[in-house]
PDB file of C-alpha atoms in Angstrom:
ATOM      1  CA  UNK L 785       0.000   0.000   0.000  1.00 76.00           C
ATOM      2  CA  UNK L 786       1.086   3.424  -0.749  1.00 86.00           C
ATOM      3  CA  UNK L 787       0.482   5.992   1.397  1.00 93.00           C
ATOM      4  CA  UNK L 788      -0.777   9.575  -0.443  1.00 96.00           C
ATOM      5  CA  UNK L 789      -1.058  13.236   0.560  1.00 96.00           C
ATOM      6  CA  UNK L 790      -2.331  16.267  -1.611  1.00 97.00           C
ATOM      7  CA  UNK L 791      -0.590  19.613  -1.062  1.00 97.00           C
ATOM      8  CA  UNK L 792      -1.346  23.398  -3.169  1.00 97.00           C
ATOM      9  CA  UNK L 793      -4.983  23.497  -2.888  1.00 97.00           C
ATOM     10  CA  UNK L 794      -6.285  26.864  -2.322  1.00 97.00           C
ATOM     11  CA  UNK L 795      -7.969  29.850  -3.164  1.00 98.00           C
ATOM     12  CA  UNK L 796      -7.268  31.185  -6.633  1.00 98.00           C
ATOM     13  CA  UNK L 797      -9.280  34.044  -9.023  1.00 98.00           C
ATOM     14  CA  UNK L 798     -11.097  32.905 -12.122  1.00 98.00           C
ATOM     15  CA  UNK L 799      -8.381  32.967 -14.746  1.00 98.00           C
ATOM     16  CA  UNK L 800      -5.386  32.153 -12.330  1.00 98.00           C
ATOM     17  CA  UNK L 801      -3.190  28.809 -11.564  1.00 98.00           C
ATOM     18  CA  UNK L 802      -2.143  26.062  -9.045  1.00 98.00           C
ATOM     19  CA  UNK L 803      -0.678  23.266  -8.360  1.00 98.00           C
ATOM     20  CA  UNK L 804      -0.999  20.360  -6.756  1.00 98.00           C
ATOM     21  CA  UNK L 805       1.368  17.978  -5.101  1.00 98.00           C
ATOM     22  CA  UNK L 806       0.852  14.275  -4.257  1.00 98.00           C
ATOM     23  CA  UNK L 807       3.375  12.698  -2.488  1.00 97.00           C
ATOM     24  CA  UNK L 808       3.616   9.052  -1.674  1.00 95.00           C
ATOM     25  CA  UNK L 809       5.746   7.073   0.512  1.00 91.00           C
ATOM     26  CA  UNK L 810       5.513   2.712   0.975  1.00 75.00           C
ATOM     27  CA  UNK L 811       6.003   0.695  -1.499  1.00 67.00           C
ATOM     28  CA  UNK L 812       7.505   1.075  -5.356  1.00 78.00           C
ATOM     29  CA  UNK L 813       5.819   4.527  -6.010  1.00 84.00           C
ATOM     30  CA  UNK L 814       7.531   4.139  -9.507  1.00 83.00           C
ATOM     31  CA  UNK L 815       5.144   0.715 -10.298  1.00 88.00           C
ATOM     32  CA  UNK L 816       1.965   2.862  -9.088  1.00 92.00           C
ATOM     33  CA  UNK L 817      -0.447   4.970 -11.939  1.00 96.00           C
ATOM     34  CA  UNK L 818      -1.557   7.581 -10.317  1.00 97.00           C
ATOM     35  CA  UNK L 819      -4.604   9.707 -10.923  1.00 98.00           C
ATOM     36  CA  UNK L 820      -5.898  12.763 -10.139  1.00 98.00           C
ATOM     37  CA  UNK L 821     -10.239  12.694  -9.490  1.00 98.00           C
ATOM     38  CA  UNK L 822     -12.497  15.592  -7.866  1.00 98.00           C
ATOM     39  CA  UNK L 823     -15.499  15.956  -5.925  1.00 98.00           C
ATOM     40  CA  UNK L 824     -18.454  18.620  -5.808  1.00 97.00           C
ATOM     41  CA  UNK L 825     -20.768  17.955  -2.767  1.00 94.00           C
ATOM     42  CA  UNK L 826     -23.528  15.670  -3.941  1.00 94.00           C
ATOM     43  CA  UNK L 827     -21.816  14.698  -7.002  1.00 96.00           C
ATOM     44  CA  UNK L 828     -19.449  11.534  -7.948  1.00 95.00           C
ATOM     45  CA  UNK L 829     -16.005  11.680  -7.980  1.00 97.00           C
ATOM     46  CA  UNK L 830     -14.777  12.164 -11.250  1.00 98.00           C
ATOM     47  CA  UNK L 831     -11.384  12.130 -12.912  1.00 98.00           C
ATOM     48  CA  UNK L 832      -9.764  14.814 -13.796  1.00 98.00           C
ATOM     49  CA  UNK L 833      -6.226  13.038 -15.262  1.00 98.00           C
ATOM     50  CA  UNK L 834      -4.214   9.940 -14.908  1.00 98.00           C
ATOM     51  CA  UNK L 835      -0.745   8.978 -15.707  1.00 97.00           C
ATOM     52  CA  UNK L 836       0.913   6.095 -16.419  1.00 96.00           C
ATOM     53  CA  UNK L 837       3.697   4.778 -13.824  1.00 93.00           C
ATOM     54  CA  UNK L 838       6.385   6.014 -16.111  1.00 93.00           C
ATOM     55  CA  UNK L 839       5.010   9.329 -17.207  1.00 94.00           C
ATOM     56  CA  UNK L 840       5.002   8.540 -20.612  1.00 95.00           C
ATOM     57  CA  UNK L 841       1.206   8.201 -21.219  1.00 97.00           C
ATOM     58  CA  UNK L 842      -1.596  10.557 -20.210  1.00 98.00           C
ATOM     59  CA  UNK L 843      -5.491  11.310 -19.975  1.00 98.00           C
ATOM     60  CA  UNK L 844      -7.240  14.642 -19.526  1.00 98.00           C
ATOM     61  CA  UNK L 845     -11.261  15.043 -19.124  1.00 98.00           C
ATOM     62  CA  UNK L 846     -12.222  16.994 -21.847  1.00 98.00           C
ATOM     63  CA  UNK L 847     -13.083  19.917 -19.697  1.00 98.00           C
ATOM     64  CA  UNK L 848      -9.336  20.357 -18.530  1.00 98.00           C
ATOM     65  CA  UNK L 849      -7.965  19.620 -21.378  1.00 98.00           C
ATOM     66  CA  UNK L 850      -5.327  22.180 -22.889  1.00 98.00           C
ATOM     67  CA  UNK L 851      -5.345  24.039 -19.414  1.00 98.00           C
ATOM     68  CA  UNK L 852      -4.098  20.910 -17.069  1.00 98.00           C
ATOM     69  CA  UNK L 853      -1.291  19.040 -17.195  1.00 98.00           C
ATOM     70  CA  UNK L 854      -0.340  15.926 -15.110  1.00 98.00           C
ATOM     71  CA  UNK L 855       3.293  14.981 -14.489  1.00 98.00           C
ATOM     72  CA  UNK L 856       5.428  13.045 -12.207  1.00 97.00           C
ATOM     73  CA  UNK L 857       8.914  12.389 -10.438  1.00 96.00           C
ATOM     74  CA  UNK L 858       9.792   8.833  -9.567  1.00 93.00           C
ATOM     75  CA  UNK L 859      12.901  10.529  -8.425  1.00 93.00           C
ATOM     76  CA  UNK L 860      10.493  12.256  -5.276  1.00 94.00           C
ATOM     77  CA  UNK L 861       7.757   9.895  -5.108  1.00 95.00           C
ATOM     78  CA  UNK L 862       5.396  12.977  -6.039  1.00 96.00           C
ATOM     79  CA  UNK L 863       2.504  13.028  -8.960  1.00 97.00           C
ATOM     80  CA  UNK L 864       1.822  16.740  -9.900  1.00 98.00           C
ATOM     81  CA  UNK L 865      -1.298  18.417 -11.316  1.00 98.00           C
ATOM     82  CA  UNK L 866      -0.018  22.031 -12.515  1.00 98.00           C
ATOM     83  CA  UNK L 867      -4.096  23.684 -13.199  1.00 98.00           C
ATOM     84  CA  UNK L 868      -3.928  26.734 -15.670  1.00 98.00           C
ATOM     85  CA  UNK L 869      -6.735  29.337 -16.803  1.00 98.00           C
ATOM     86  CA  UNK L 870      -8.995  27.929 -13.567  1.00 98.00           C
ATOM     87  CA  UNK L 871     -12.994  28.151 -13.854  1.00 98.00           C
ATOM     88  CA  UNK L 872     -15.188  28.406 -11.012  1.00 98.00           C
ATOM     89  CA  UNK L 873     -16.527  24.952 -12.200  1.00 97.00           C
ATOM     90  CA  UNK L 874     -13.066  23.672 -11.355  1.00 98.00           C
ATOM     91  CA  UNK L 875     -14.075  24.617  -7.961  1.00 98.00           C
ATOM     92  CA  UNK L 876     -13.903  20.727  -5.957  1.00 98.00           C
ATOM     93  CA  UNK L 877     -12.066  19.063  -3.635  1.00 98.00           C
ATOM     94  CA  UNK L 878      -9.201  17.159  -5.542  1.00 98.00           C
ATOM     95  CA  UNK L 879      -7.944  13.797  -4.622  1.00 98.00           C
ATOM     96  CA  UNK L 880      -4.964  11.639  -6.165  1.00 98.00           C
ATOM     97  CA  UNK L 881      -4.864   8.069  -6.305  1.00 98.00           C
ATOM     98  CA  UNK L 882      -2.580   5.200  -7.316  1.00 95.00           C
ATOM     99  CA  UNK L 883      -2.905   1.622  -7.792  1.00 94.00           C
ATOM    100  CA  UNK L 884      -0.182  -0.723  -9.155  1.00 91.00           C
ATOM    101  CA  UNK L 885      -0.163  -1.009 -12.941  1.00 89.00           C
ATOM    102  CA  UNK L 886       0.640  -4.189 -14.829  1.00 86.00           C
ATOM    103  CA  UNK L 887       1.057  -2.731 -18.097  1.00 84.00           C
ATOM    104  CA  UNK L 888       3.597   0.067 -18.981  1.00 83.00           C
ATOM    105  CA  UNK L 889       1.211   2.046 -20.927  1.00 88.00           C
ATOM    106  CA  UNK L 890      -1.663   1.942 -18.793  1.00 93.00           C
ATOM    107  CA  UNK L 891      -3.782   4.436 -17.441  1.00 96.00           C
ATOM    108  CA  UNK L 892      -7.080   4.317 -15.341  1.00 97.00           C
ATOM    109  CA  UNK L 893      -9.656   6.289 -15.706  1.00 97.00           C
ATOM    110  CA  UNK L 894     -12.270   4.737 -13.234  1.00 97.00           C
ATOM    111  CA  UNK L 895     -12.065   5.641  -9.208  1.00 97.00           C
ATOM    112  CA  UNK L 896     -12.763   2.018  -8.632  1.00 97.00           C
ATOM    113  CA  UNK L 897      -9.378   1.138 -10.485  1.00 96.00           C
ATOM    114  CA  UNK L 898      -7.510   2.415  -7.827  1.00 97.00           C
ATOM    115  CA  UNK L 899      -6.868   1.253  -4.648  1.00 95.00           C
ATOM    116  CA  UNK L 900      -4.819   4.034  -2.666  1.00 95.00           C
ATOM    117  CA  UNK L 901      -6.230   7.631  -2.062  1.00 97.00           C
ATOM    118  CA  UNK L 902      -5.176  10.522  -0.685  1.00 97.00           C
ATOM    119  CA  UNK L 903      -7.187  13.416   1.725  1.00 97.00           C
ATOM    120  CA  UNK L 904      -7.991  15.699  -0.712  1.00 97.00           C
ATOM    121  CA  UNK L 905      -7.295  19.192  -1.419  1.00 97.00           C
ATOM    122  CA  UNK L 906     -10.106  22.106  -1.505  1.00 98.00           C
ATOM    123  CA  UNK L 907      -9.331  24.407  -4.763  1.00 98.00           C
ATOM    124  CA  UNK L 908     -11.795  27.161  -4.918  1.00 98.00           C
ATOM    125  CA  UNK L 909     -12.067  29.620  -7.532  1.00 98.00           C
ATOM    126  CA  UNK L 910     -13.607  32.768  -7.394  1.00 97.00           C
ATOM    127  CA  UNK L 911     -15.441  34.641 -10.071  1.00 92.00           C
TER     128      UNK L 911
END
């Protein structure tokens, strides 16, 4: 199991950017895909972006895409999520995940992929 925690979450203007940090410690974080979901209250956790374990393959929602990018650093154990031009509907609490992946390329898309999940992180922005 790897543990996860979220850092960067914030307050931000409509228009602005942030980042977010995940950074893992346990096992082989470089073996782990890692995702990044959110969360509106009474709505379903939905993804946001996913990586593969080597950072060579990605996937964007097609409401971030072109203004988020998703990256990572085997070297620190830490999955980013660097969040340009933000819209109040990226207003959510964002969470990251990881699960192991079997298959170089893969990425996961579905929350119920993964099996390790970090606190979240509240991102608000303003109008």
């Amino acid at each position: 199991q790897v543990q996860l925690v979220e850092s960067g979450g914030g307050l931000v203007q409509a228009g602005g950017s942030l980042r977010l940090s995940c950074a893992a410690s346990g096992r082989t974080f470089s073996s782990y895909a890692m995702g990044w979901f959110r969360q509106t209250p009474g709505k379903e956790r939905d993804i946001v972006a996913a990586i593969n374990w080597s950072g060579t393959n990605t996937y964007y929602a097609d409401s971030v895409k072109g203004r988020f990018t998703v990256s990572r650093d085997n070297a620190k154990n830490t999955v980013y999520l660097q969040m340009n031009t933000l819209k109040p509907e990226d207003t959510a609490v964002y969470y990251c995940a990881g699960r192991t992946a079997y298959l170089h390329g893969r990425v996961y898309v579905e929350d119920t992929e993964y099996d390790d999940w970090g606190q979240g992180t509240q991102v608000t922005v303003l109008q």
